[in-house]
Amino acid sequence: MPRTKIHKLAVIGDPVSHSLSPAMHNAALRKRGAPYRYEALRVAPEKLEAFMKGKARTLAGFNVTVPHKEAVLPHLKRLAYEAELIGAVNTVVNRNGELVGFNTDGAGYLMSLHVDKKFDPRGKRVVILGAGGAARALAVVLSLAQARSVTVANRTLKRAEQLARELAFRLPKSKLLACPLEGKALESALKDCDLLVNTTRVGLGGTSFEDFPWEKLPRRALVSDIVYTPRMTPFLKAAKRRGHPIHTGEGMLVFQGALAFEIWTGLKPDVRLMRRELLKRLGSGRAPRKPERKSPPRRRTARS
Ligand SMILES: NC(=O)c1ccc[n+]([C@@H]2O[C@H](COP(=O)([O-])OP(=O)(O)OC[C@H]3O[C@@H](n4cnc5c(N)ncnc54)[C@H](OP(=O)(O)O)[C@@H]3O)[C@@H](O)[C@H]2O)c1
């Protein structure tokens, strides 16, 4: 009897051995009976070009993590609309030898907001802390989701200004603003904020912001953190103490993975299982109480 061909999937990065994606994806692939295996591949920056010309072509698809999310762009045949706007790729699919790039980080964040918190950004005022790659992905998708305004607050003000200016040019219907990570301008942005999201590295390993002006933020504002190690960051703990609803960072990781899974296999993964696998490895097996029946939406077709 002919043996079923096993298609190969991977995550590339440097370092990459810490990645939780292999466990999350392999559990979901097994559950769906999909003939794929997912592994972590360390690709050093100086080896990226050789990888993209060689091994990448033997894979059905792969995720891209730090430091390659922007560096892979010149090696791809086409980019999906959001990846083009964000200027970075976290998912590549091999379509008959053509490598096509997607960015599911932002869409994964939106799905998690929707599924985990029933939060719709349309018409809402958003403040994003940080102006790095993740902030950029969130600013793009929140603007596309018709947030009323998106303010980028960053330690290095110039970087926030540059991001807001560039996105305002590319998304002329959106209102993109910039301010420093402290002082009156931040306080004024917080005053009528509906969603405050931390995308800085503050929180990683339990680090925290000093003197954050919590008193300016309306109690109803949803406070979100995309850092997921630890899951309950000091930022989220402080928000919870003050009575804010909170949104934890593992949801974004789960849904960006679920969207990538669907792009590669055409199948809808068991999102609840993916989250359980992740939480097990993050040290909390607690899954959300409500079943996650909602599946990722169909992706837009990549354009040339
Ligand atoms: N949940 C998920 O699925 C998911 C996905 C992607 C990323 N993430 C997490 O998001 C975080 C950011 O990732 P990234 O790729 O955007 O990183 P990045 O491009 O390196 O940007 C880092 C940002 O953090 C700011 N920052 C760093 N240290 C700071 C400090 N001590 N005080 C204030 N601001 C500080 C930087 O400000 P300056 O510009 O002033 O340096 C910059 O805005 C990481 O923790 C990553 O693990 C989570």
XYZ file of C-alpha atoms and ligand atoms in Angstrom:
352
model
C 0.000 0.000 0.000
C 1.471 3.438 -0.875
C 2.483 5.437 2.176
C 0.855 8.862 2.747
C 3.265 11.683 1.958
C 4.013 13.739 5.066
C 4.216 17.440 4.260
C 6.716 19.462 6.236
C 5.943 22.671 8.137
C 8.316 24.661 10.324
C 9.052 27.812 12.252
C 12.318 29.531 11.363
C 14.119 31.947 13.670
C 17.292 32.467 15.674
C 16.975 31.477 18.465
C 13.993 29.202 17.966
C 14.349 26.233 20.325
C 12.088 27.972 22.877
C 9.212 28.203 20.353
C 5.852 26.817 21.497
C 4.566 26.590 17.923
C 5.685 22.977 17.196
C 3.718 21.620 20.186
C 0.682 23.766 19.390
C 0.600 22.906 15.664
C 1.487 19.201 15.936
C -1.344 18.662 18.446
C -3.816 20.379 16.096
C -2.489 18.501 13.022
C -2.801 15.137 14.815
C -6.339 15.987 15.925
C -7.370 16.759 12.311
C -5.519 13.726 10.963
C -3.649 16.058 8.592
C -0.516 14.530 6.990
C 1.867 17.277 8.126
C 4.724 17.544 10.664
C 5.861 20.856 12.144
C 9.373 21.468 13.487
C 11.549 24.320 14.735
C 14.467 25.193 12.415
C 17.244 27.481 13.559
C 18.278 29.702 10.668
C 21.061 32.188 11.433
C 20.723 35.591 9.668
C 23.692 34.890 7.383
C 22.103 31.583 6.318
C 18.663 33.020 5.484
C 19.309 33.513 1.771
C 20.565 29.948 1.298
C 17.608 28.639 3.291
C 15.086 30.561 1.183
C 16.664 29.304 -2.052
C 16.952 25.716 -0.872
C 15.252 24.090 2.095
C 12.307 26.529 2.095
C 11.213 25.082 -1.263
C 10.915 21.594 0.266
C 8.455 22.770 2.940
C 4.678 23.093 2.515
C 4.882 26.257 4.545
C 6.539 27.868 7.537
C 6.253 30.489 10.237
C 8.850 33.212 10.470
C 9.966 34.680 13.772
C 12.673 37.030 15.081
C 14.948 38.153 13.412
C 13.632 37.233 9.936
C 10.132 38.756 9.709
C 11.288 41.602 7.451
C 14.393 39.976 6.000
C 12.333 37.269 4.195
C 10.408 39.831 2.120
C 12.797 40.022 -0.873
C 12.743 36.221 -1.167
C 8.965 35.958 -1.605
C 7.086 35.896 -4.875
C 3.965 37.629 -3.540
C 2.613 39.235 -0.383
C -0.918 39.251 1.027
C -2.460 42.716 1.474
C -1.929 42.969 5.245
C 1.643 41.673 5.058
C 2.377 44.353 2.478
C 0.937 47.088 4.720
C 2.667 45.766 7.829
C 5.937 45.272 5.952
C 6.638 41.979 7.707
C 5.722 38.327 7.279
C 5.123 35.648 9.907
C 3.642 32.956 7.643
C 4.843 31.623 4.281
C 3.016 29.111 2.109
C 4.603 27.187 -0.747
C 2.166 27.263 -3.678
C 3.597 24.949 -6.315
C 7.081 26.286 -5.751
C 6.052 29.934 -5.309
C 6.580 31.306 -1.808
C 3.741 33.611 -0.727
C 3.943 35.714 2.451
C 1.204 36.514 4.976
C 1.092 38.310 8.287
C -1.363 36.651 10.695
C -0.088 38.424 13.846
C -2.457 41.370 13.550
C -5.456 39.325 12.406
C -4.727 36.834 15.199
C -4.821 39.671 17.715
C -8.166 40.912 16.351
C -9.633 37.399 16.484
C -8.522 36.974 20.065
C -10.082 40.340 21.001
C -13.290 39.199 19.358
C -13.435 35.612 20.643
C -11.928 36.101 24.107
C -13.355 39.537 24.976
C -16.200 40.163 22.480
C -14.429 43.448 21.725
C -15.042 45.170 18.386
C -12.496 47.961 17.674
C -14.835 49.750 15.257
C -15.372 53.329 16.439
C -13.083 52.813 19.479
C -10.126 54.887 20.655
C -7.019 52.767 20.970
C -3.683 53.497 22.646
C -0.792 51.201 21.709
C 2.273 51.208 23.976
C 5.353 50.493 21.833
C 6.282 51.168 18.205
C 8.102 47.970 17.207
C 7.076 45.211 14.802
C 4.118 43.979 16.859
C 2.821 47.535 17.387
C 2.934 48.082 13.655
C 0.908 44.930 12.950
C -1.691 45.951 15.537
C -1.857 49.571 14.335
C -2.548 48.336 10.784
C -5.302 45.849 11.653
C -6.975 48.100 14.238
C -7.039 50.915 11.657
C -8.423 48.547 9.001
C -11.043 47.475 11.577
C -12.113 51.151 11.671
C -10.912 52.146 15.125
C -11.822 55.811 15.654
C -8.209 56.649 16.513
C -4.968 54.771 17.124
C -2.339 56.518 19.263
C 1.143 55.004 19.318
C 3.005 55.837 22.558
C 6.677 54.946 22.590
C 9.796 55.444 24.728
C 11.595 56.657 21.603
C 9.112 59.269 20.383
C 10.687 59.548 16.934
C 9.910 55.913 16.216
C 6.236 56.374 17.174
C 5.993 59.499 15.016
C 7.534 57.729 12.053
C 5.154 54.779 12.386
C 2.067 57.005 12.728
C 3.137 59.196 9.796
C 3.831 56.293 7.491
C 0.616 54.440 8.305
C -1.453 57.628 8.059
C -0.090 58.012 4.522
C -0.898 54.398 3.596
C -4.278 54.348 5.371
C -5.620 57.852 4.709
C -9.064 57.124 6.202
C -7.509 56.289 9.581
C -6.551 58.597 12.424
C -3.039 57.708 13.574
C -1.320 59.730 16.311
C 1.951 59.515 18.220
C 3.060 60.518 21.725
C 5.797 59.734 24.242
C 5.430 56.951 26.801
C 4.992 59.483 29.613
C 3.748 62.999 30.363
C 0.707 65.090 29.458
C 0.276 63.823 25.889
C 0.030 60.213 27.083
C -2.344 61.212 29.885
C -4.581 63.013 27.445
C -4.622 60.012 25.058
C -5.566 57.738 27.964
C -8.439 59.968 29.070
C -10.965 58.723 26.510
C -9.276 55.438 25.627
C -11.380 52.274 25.065
C -8.513 49.827 24.463
C -5.005 50.111 25.909
C -2.543 47.522 24.634
C 1.046 46.913 25.648
C 3.313 45.766 22.808
C 6.610 46.794 24.428
C 8.986 44.263 25.898
C 8.071 45.539 29.364
C 6.397 42.641 31.141
C 8.721 39.942 29.762
C 9.992 37.937 32.725
C 7.798 39.970 35.107
C 9.220 43.468 34.500
C 6.873 46.441 34.930
C 6.277 50.088 33.988
C 7.131 52.628 36.658
C 4.565 55.319 37.488
C 2.038 54.502 34.794
C -0.774 57.111 34.940
C -3.558 54.573 35.574
C -5.771 57.226 37.173
C -6.287 58.865 33.743
C -7.675 55.706 32.112
C -11.475 55.234 32.258
C -12.403 52.178 34.360
C -14.330 50.664 31.411
C -11.216 50.579 29.188
C -10.063 47.094 28.165
C -6.388 46.570 29.041
C -4.535 44.121 26.832
C -0.964 42.793 26.905
C 0.562 40.796 24.050
C 3.443 39.642 26.270
C 2.526 36.117 27.395
C 5.513 35.117 29.560
C 4.232 35.446 32.225
C 0.598 35.250 31.184
C -0.468 37.625 33.970
C 2.066 40.403 33.464
C 2.526 43.082 36.158
C 0.775 45.460 33.703
C -2.331 43.235 33.603
C -2.219 42.671 37.364
C -2.173 46.433 37.951
C -5.081 46.900 35.513
C -7.086 44.158 37.219
C -6.485 45.683 40.661
C -7.962 48.910 39.307
C -11.061 47.140 38.047
C -10.306 47.121 34.287
C -11.327 44.179 32.109
C -8.122 42.489 30.897
C -7.007 40.533 27.827
C -4.021 38.140 28.009
C -1.381 37.681 25.298
C -1.581 33.953 24.555
C -4.802 34.480 22.576
C -2.905 36.356 19.849
C -0.374 33.522 19.619
C -3.120 30.900 19.352
C -5.105 32.718 16.668
C -2.116 33.773 14.544
C -1.242 30.059 14.566
C -4.807 29.007 13.740
C -4.863 31.358 10.744
C -1.496 30.028 9.513
C -2.758 26.426 9.949
C -5.707 27.194 7.694
C -3.525 28.897 5.073
C -1.242 25.835 4.868
C -3.755 22.992 5.110
C -7.105 24.491 4.084
C -8.453 22.949 7.318
C -9.846 24.631 10.419
C -7.857 23.667 13.506
C -9.207 22.916 16.983
C -8.374 26.308 18.477
C -9.273 25.221 21.991
C -6.789 22.349 21.814
C -4.101 24.698 20.501
C -4.630 27.022 23.460
C -4.589 24.106 25.925
C -1.248 22.894 24.534
C 0.147 26.380 24.833
C -1.088 26.987 28.361
C 0.293 23.611 29.458
C 3.731 24.769 28.382
C 3.296 28.250 29.811
C 2.574 26.701 33.177
C -1.198 27.077 33.263
C -3.442 24.332 31.891
C -6.484 26.534 32.396
C -8.484 26.866 29.182
C -11.199 29.492 28.717
C -14.572 28.366 30.020
C -16.515 29.005 26.837
C -15.883 26.674 23.886
C -14.121 28.406 20.994
C -16.376 27.331 18.219
C -15.502 30.283 16.050
C -13.051 29.401 13.307
C -10.604 31.763 11.668
C -12.091 33.728 8.766
C -11.063 32.947 5.195
C -7.891 34.780 4.253
C -7.849 37.304 1.492
C -6.172 36.079 -1.649
C -2.550 37.138 -1.879
C -1.894 39.699 -4.544
C 1.112 40.171 -6.746
N 1.339 37.354 21.785
C 1.941 37.221 20.624
O 1.562 36.409 19.775
C 3.104 38.119 20.279
C 3.466 38.302 18.927
C 4.543 39.154 18.633
C 5.252 39.766 19.674
N 4.877 39.545 20.976
C 5.614 40.208 22.083
O 5.564 41.614 21.855
C 6.732 42.243 22.354
C 7.289 43.197 21.315
O 7.681 42.500 20.158
P 8.222 43.298 18.868
O 8.525 42.278 17.857
O 7.317 44.422 18.542
O 9.592 43.903 19.455
P 10.447 45.156 18.884
O 10.166 45.375 17.444
O 11.844 44.916 19.326
O 9.863 46.428 19.704
C 10.065 46.532 21.081
C 9.278 47.726 21.647
O 9.403 47.691 23.075
C 9.869 48.952 23.528
N 10.658 48.753 24.741
C 11.637 47.827 24.931
N 12.119 47.928 26.193
C 11.429 48.943 26.793
C 11.470 49.529 28.083
N 12.302 49.088 29.031
N 10.614 50.551 28.364
C 9.752 50.989 27.424
N 9.664 50.483 26.164
C 10.499 49.464 25.860
C 10.677 49.517 22.373
O 10.786 50.925 22.534
P 11.976 51.771 21.793
O 11.509 51.994 20.376
O 12.059 53.018 22.589
O 13.212 50.912 21.876
C 9.791 49.093 21.181
O 8.708 49.972 21.043
C 7.684 41.107 22.735
O 7.617 40.972 24.143
C 7.102 39.883 22.067
O 7.346 38.707 22.802
C 3.821 38.745 21.293
